[in-house]
């Protein structure tokens, strides 16, 4: 009990001898649950305490969905330009350079092809870490090329959306991607190739207004925010209180905008199940 009967006042440990808690050792979910970071990762970044789905990027989704995390990335060196010479708090060109260095990503979406449960699958997955997953010309182009690869090789297509919407720095160039990707998805449908759309938190703006809601089957992770304008904007515009749970995945499922809500642990099995059912194949 010597520590309790301390004779010397103050903290006497030398600075170099102090033990700091490493950053990221614990994760606190929005409901206040504390989870060990290693346990969270082992649980696919889903809180075992309350089922909260932590935002993850394309690297983790590819690891979840592709067999042995083996895939070939398509068009990985496409990067955005600055045709409008846009400037807000900094030049768009400088912002692109900074975010590429910080995230080690080329843009807000990655496209890959590999095997999932033994069969080929094309996956386009958005990364929120890259300017809020905003949809610019490169995002639209990479999605379109991913769809082209699906059509050319007769491979099912999966889109994983995680976006704040259109990229304002590209103005009309960004808005054109809504039509561009929608036309490509129409071509995919004409080729009778399955398209599964997975909405994750958040899926908003032009993303929701185009490819995110055009799947043969539209699914979502639990608790995801999905909508066009955010709840605050809708509330301020309409001047009315919003229903409880407005724009959550559960609310959209209840009102017919989603087909299923699928926990992250079940994504690989369920996505391949839907593809097998659409193609009238034996269930894997």
Short mmCIF file of C-alpha atoms in Angstrom, two decimals:
data_model
loop_
_atom_site.label_atom_id
_atom_site.label_comp_id
_atom_site.label_asym_id
_atom_site.label_seq_id
_atom_site.Cartn_x
_atom_site.Cartn_y
_atom_site.Cartn_z
CA UNK A 1 0.00 0.00 0.00
CA UNK A 2 3.02 2.26 -0.39
CA UNK A 3 1.31 4.04 -3.29
CA UNK A 4 -1.58 4.93 -0.98
CA UNK A 5 0.72 6.34 1.69
CA UNK A 6 2.74 8.44 -0.69
CA UNK A 7 5.28 10.54 1.16
CA UNK A 8 6.46 12.69 -1.72
CA UNK A 9 3.99 15.11 -3.25
CA UNK A 10 3.46 15.43 -7.00
CA UNK A 11 4.27 13.09 -9.86
CA UNK A 12 7.91 12.07 -9.80
CA UNK A 13 8.07 9.83 -12.89
CA UNK A 14 10.46 11.19 -15.49
CA UNK A 15 8.84 12.14 -18.79
CA UNK A 16 10.87 9.64 -20.78
CA UNK A 17 9.70 6.85 -18.44
CA UNK A 18 5.96 7.57 -18.79
CA UNK A 19 3.81 5.02 -20.60
CA UNK A 20 1.26 6.48 -23.02
CA UNK A 21 -1.78 4.57 -24.23
CA UNK A 22 -1.28 3.94 -27.97
CA UNK A 23 -3.75 5.71 -30.25
CA UNK A 24 -6.43 3.45 -31.64
CA UNK A 25 -6.20 0.92 -28.83
CA UNK A 26 -9.89 1.44 -28.06
CA UNK A 27 -12.88 2.47 -30.14
CA UNK A 28 -15.96 4.20 -28.74
CA UNK A 29 -19.17 3.63 -30.70
CA UNK A 30 -21.86 6.36 -30.93
CA UNK A 31 -23.87 4.53 -28.27
CA UNK A 32 -20.95 4.84 -25.86
CA UNK A 33 -19.74 1.24 -26.06
CA UNK A 34 -15.97 0.78 -25.70
CA UNK A 35 -14.38 -1.89 -27.89
CA UNK A 36 -10.81 -3.10 -28.17
CA UNK A 37 -9.48 -2.02 -31.56
CA UNK A 38 -8.05 -5.46 -32.38
CA UNK A 39 -11.34 -7.13 -31.49
CA UNK A 40 -13.18 -4.59 -33.65
CA UNK A 41 -10.97 -5.42 -36.63
CA UNK A 42 -11.45 -9.15 -36.12
CA UNK A 43 -15.21 -8.50 -36.13
CA UNK A 44 -15.02 -6.76 -39.55
CA UNK A 45 -15.25 -3.36 -37.85
CA UNK A 46 -18.67 -4.07 -36.40
CA UNK A 47 -19.09 -3.36 -32.69
CA UNK A 48 -19.90 -6.66 -30.94
CA UNK A 49 -21.57 -4.66 -28.17
CA UNK A 50 -24.25 -2.89 -30.20
CA UNK A 51 -23.82 -3.96 -33.83
CA UNK A 52 -22.67 -0.49 -34.95
CA UNK A 53 -21.00 -0.66 -38.38
CA UNK A 54 -17.86 1.49 -38.42
CA UNK A 55 -17.06 3.10 -41.76
CA UNK A 56 -14.47 1.14 -43.72
CA UNK A 57 -12.79 1.68 -47.09
CA UNK A 58 -12.37 -0.23 -50.31
CA UNK A 59 -9.37 -2.21 -49.06
CA UNK A 60 -11.45 -3.79 -46.29
CA UNK A 61 -14.47 -4.46 -48.50
CA UNK A 62 -12.25 -6.15 -51.08
CA UNK A 63 -10.77 -8.29 -48.32
CA UNK A 64 -14.27 -9.26 -47.15
CA UNK A 65 -15.70 -10.06 -50.57
CA UNK A 66 -12.87 -11.47 -52.68
CA UNK A 67 -11.61 -15.00 -52.06
CA UNK A 68 -8.25 -14.85 -50.24
CA UNK A 69 -8.23 -11.09 -50.89
CA UNK A 70 -7.00 -11.82 -54.41
CA UNK A 71 -8.07 -9.39 -57.14
CA UNK A 72 -6.84 -7.28 -60.04
CA UNK A 73 -7.48 -3.55 -59.77
CA UNK A 74 -8.75 -1.91 -62.95
CA UNK A 75 -7.81 1.61 -64.12
CA UNK A 76 -5.97 2.22 -60.87
CA UNK A 77 -3.92 5.15 -62.17
CA UNK A 78 -6.80 7.38 -63.31
CA UNK A 79 -6.65 10.74 -61.51
CA UNK A 80 -8.80 13.87 -61.47
CA UNK A 81 -7.88 17.08 -63.26
CA UNK A 82 -8.85 20.68 -62.55
CA UNK A 83 -10.43 21.95 -65.80
CA UNK A 84 -12.31 24.75 -64.00
CA UNK A 85 -9.27 25.93 -62.01
CA UNK A 86 -11.52 25.82 -58.95
CA UNK A 87 -10.49 27.58 -55.75
CA UNK A 88 -12.23 27.63 -52.35
CA UNK A 89 -10.09 27.65 -49.22
CA UNK A 90 -7.35 26.19 -51.43
CA UNK A 91 -6.83 25.32 -55.06
CA UNK A 92 -8.59 22.12 -56.14
CA UNK A 93 -5.35 20.93 -57.73
CA UNK A 94 -3.58 21.34 -54.38
CA UNK A 95 -6.45 19.63 -52.55
CA UNK A 96 -6.19 16.64 -54.86
CA UNK A 97 -2.45 16.41 -54.30
CA UNK A 98 -2.84 16.64 -50.52
CA UNK A 99 -5.61 14.05 -50.26
CA UNK A 100 -3.76 11.60 -52.52
CA UNK A 101 -0.70 11.85 -50.29
CA UNK A 102 -2.80 11.47 -47.13
CA UNK A 103 -5.01 8.57 -48.21
CA UNK A 104 -2.68 6.83 -50.71
CA UNK A 105 -5.71 6.69 -53.02
CA UNK A 106 -5.97 8.05 -56.57
CA UNK A 107 -9.63 9.04 -56.28
CA UNK A 108 -12.87 8.26 -54.45
CA UNK A 109 -13.56 4.88 -56.07
CA UNK A 110 -11.58 1.71 -56.79
CA UNK A 111 -12.61 -0.99 -59.24
CA UNK A 112 -11.44 -4.58 -58.98
CA UNK A 113 -12.16 -7.97 -60.49
CA UNK A 114 -11.61 -11.27 -58.72
CA UNK A 115 -13.35 -14.39 -57.51
CA UNK A 116 -15.99 -14.39 -54.78
CA UNK A 117 -17.09 -17.83 -53.60
CA UNK A 118 -15.32 -19.25 -56.63
CA UNK A 119 -16.91 -17.10 -59.35
CA UNK A 120 -15.74 -13.90 -61.05
CA UNK A 121 -17.10 -10.62 -59.72
CA UNK A 122 -16.49 -6.96 -60.58
CA UNK A 123 -16.69 -4.62 -57.59
CA UNK A 124 -16.61 -0.82 -57.63
CA UNK A 125 -16.14 0.51 -54.10
CA UNK A 126 -16.13 4.13 -52.98
CA UNK A 127 -13.77 5.57 -50.36
CA UNK A 128 -15.24 8.28 -48.11
CA UNK A 129 -11.73 9.30 -47.02
CA UNK A 130 -11.14 10.83 -50.46
CA UNK A 131 -12.93 14.22 -50.34
CA UNK A 132 -15.98 12.68 -48.68
CA UNK A 133 -16.38 10.04 -51.37
CA UNK A 134 -17.49 12.82 -53.70
CA UNK A 135 -18.43 11.88 -57.25
CA UNK A 136 -16.30 13.55 -59.91
CA UNK A 137 -15.42 12.74 -63.50
CA UNK A 138 -12.94 10.02 -62.52
CA UNK A 139 -15.49 8.31 -60.28
CA UNK A 140 -18.00 8.21 -63.13
CA UNK A 141 -15.39 7.04 -65.61
CA UNK A 142 -14.07 4.23 -63.41
CA UNK A 143 -17.59 3.00 -62.65
CA UNK A 144 -18.43 3.11 -66.37
CA UNK A 145 -15.28 1.18 -67.26
CA UNK A 146 -16.05 -1.34 -64.53
CA UNK A 147 -19.49 -1.89 -66.06
CA UNK A 148 -17.90 -2.23 -69.50
CA UNK A 149 -15.63 -4.95 -68.10
CA UNK A 150 -18.68 -6.75 -66.70
CA UNK A 151 -20.49 -6.59 -70.03
CA UNK A 152 -17.47 -7.65 -72.10
CA UNK A 153 -16.71 -10.63 -69.84
CA UNK A 154 -20.27 -11.45 -68.70
CA UNK A 155 -19.40 -10.96 -65.02
CA UNK A 156 -21.87 -9.79 -62.33
CA UNK A 157 -21.35 -6.22 -61.10
CA UNK A 158 -21.41 -4.92 -57.51
CA UNK A 159 -21.40 -1.23 -56.57
CA UNK A 160 -20.55 -0.21 -53.00
CA UNK A 161 -21.59 3.41 -52.43
CA UNK A 162 -20.23 5.63 -49.68
CA UNK A 163 -20.49 9.26 -50.70
CA UNK A 164 -21.44 12.78 -49.76
CA UNK A 165 -22.65 13.35 -53.33
CA UNK A 166 -21.40 15.26 -56.37
CA UNK A 167 -17.97 16.93 -56.20
CA UNK A 168 -18.64 20.67 -56.26
CA UNK A 169 -15.12 21.46 -57.51
CA UNK A 170 -16.04 19.87 -60.84
CA UNK A 171 -19.51 21.47 -61.14
CA UNK A 172 -21.37 20.26 -64.25
CA UNK A 173 -18.65 17.69 -65.02
CA UNK A 174 -19.65 15.98 -61.80
CA UNK A 175 -23.39 16.14 -62.47
CA UNK A 176 -22.86 14.56 -65.89
CA UNK A 177 -21.74 11.37 -64.14
CA UNK A 178 -25.31 10.70 -62.97
CA UNK A 179 -26.49 10.27 -66.56
CA UNK A 180 -23.29 8.57 -67.69
CA UNK A 181 -23.38 5.81 -65.07
CA UNK A 182 -27.16 5.36 -65.39
CA UNK A 183 -26.83 4.76 -69.15
CA UNK A 184 -24.08 2.22 -68.55
CA UNK A 185 -26.25 0.39 -66.02
CA UNK A 186 -29.06 0.30 -68.59
CA UNK A 187 -26.63 -1.41 -70.97
CA UNK A 188 -25.72 -3.86 -68.20
CA UNK A 189 -29.42 -4.64 -67.74
CA UNK A 190 -29.87 -5.17 -71.50
CA UNK A 191 -27.03 -7.69 -71.35
CA UNK A 192 -28.93 -9.45 -68.52
CA UNK A 193 -25.96 -9.27 -66.17
CA UNK A 194 -26.80 -9.01 -62.44
CA UNK A 195 -26.16 -5.73 -60.65
CA UNK A 196 -26.15 -5.62 -56.84
CA UNK A 197 -26.04 -2.17 -55.22
CA UNK A 198 -24.80 -1.90 -51.64
CA UNK A 199 -25.48 1.38 -49.85
CA UNK A 200 -23.25 2.11 -46.87
CA UNK A 201 -23.00 5.03 -44.47
CA UNK A 202 -23.43 7.63 -45.91
CA UNK A 203 -24.98 7.33 -49.37
CA UNK A 204 -26.29 10.77 -50.29
CA UNK A 205 -26.70 13.36 -53.04
CA UNK A 206 -26.12 12.50 -56.69
CA UNK A 207 -24.90 9.03 -55.78
CA UNK A 208 -28.34 8.17 -54.40
CA UNK A 209 -29.96 9.91 -57.38
CA UNK A 210 -28.15 7.61 -59.82
CA UNK A 211 -26.32 4.30 -59.56
CA UNK A 212 -26.87 3.61 -55.85
CA UNK A 213 -30.62 3.04 -56.33
CA UNK A 214 -30.55 1.30 -59.70
CA UNK A 215 -29.55 -2.19 -58.63
CA UNK A 216 -31.43 -5.33 -59.56
CA UNK A 217 -31.29 -5.75 -55.81
CA UNK A 218 -30.59 -2.79 -53.52
CA UNK A 219 -29.16 -3.65 -50.12
CA UNK A 220 -27.64 -1.72 -47.24
CA UNK A 221 -25.65 -2.17 -44.09
CA UNK A 222 -27.58 -1.61 -40.83
CA UNK A 223 -28.00 1.98 -39.70
CA UNK A 224 -26.63 3.58 -42.88
CA UNK A 225 -27.69 7.14 -43.75
CA UNK A 226 -29.24 7.08 -47.22
CA UNK A 227 -30.91 10.02 -48.92
CA UNK A 228 -30.61 12.84 -51.43
CA UNK A 229 -30.43 15.92 -49.23
CA UNK A 230 -29.48 15.50 -45.58
CA UNK A 231 -32.13 15.47 -42.80
CA UNK A 232 -31.27 19.01 -41.69
CA UNK A 233 -31.72 20.40 -45.21
CA UNK A 234 -35.02 18.55 -45.66
CA UNK A 235 -36.26 19.80 -42.31
CA UNK A 236 -35.29 23.40 -43.02
CA UNK A 237 -36.78 23.28 -46.52
CA UNK A 238 -40.11 21.71 -45.60
CA UNK A 239 -40.43 23.36 -42.22
CA UNK A 240 -41.74 20.10 -40.80
CA UNK A 241 -40.47 17.65 -38.21
CA UNK A 242 -39.15 14.44 -39.73
CA UNK A 243 -40.29 10.92 -38.79
CA UNK A 244 -38.15 9.02 -36.33
CA UNK A 245 -35.28 7.26 -38.06
CA UNK A 246 -35.77 9.28 -41.24
CA UNK A 247 -33.27 8.34 -44.00
CA UNK A 248 -31.83 5.40 -42.09
CA UNK A 249 -31.54 2.08 -43.89
CA UNK A 250 -34.29 0.68 -41.67
CA UNK A 251 -36.66 3.53 -42.60
CA UNK A 252 -35.98 3.05 -46.31
CA UNK A 253 -36.50 -0.71 -46.08
CA UNK A 254 -39.87 -0.16 -44.41
CA UNK A 255 -40.92 2.26 -47.16
CA UNK A 256 -39.82 0.08 -50.07
CA UNK A 257 -36.62 1.82 -51.20
CA UNK A 258 -34.39 -1.11 -50.19
CA UNK A 259 -34.77 -4.84 -50.69
CA UNK A 260 -32.66 -6.06 -47.77
CA UNK A 261 -30.50 -4.89 -44.88
CA UNK A 262 -27.44 -7.11 -44.69
CA UNK A 263 -24.96 -7.13 -41.78
CA UNK A 264 -21.33 -6.95 -42.86
CA UNK A 265 -20.59 -10.51 -41.74
CA UNK A 266 -23.20 -11.80 -44.18
CA UNK A 267 -22.28 -9.63 -47.19
CA UNK A 268 -20.25 -12.17 -49.11
CA UNK A 269 -22.78 -14.97 -48.71
CA UNK A 270 -25.82 -12.80 -49.40
CA UNK A 271 -24.42 -10.96 -52.43
CA UNK A 272 -23.48 -14.25 -54.07
CA UNK A 273 -26.85 -15.73 -53.09
CA UNK A 274 -28.68 -12.89 -54.86
CA UNK A 275 -26.51 -13.34 -57.96
CA UNK A 276 -27.18 -17.09 -58.03
CA UNK A 277 -30.92 -16.50 -57.69
CA UNK A 278 -30.99 -13.87 -60.46
CA UNK A 279 -29.03 -16.17 -62.79
CA UNK A 280 -31.02 -19.25 -61.75
CA UNK A 281 -27.79 -21.03 -60.80
CA UNK A 282 -27.21 -23.59 -58.08
CA UNK A 283 -26.80 -21.85 -54.72
CA UNK A 284 -23.19 -21.75 -53.64
#
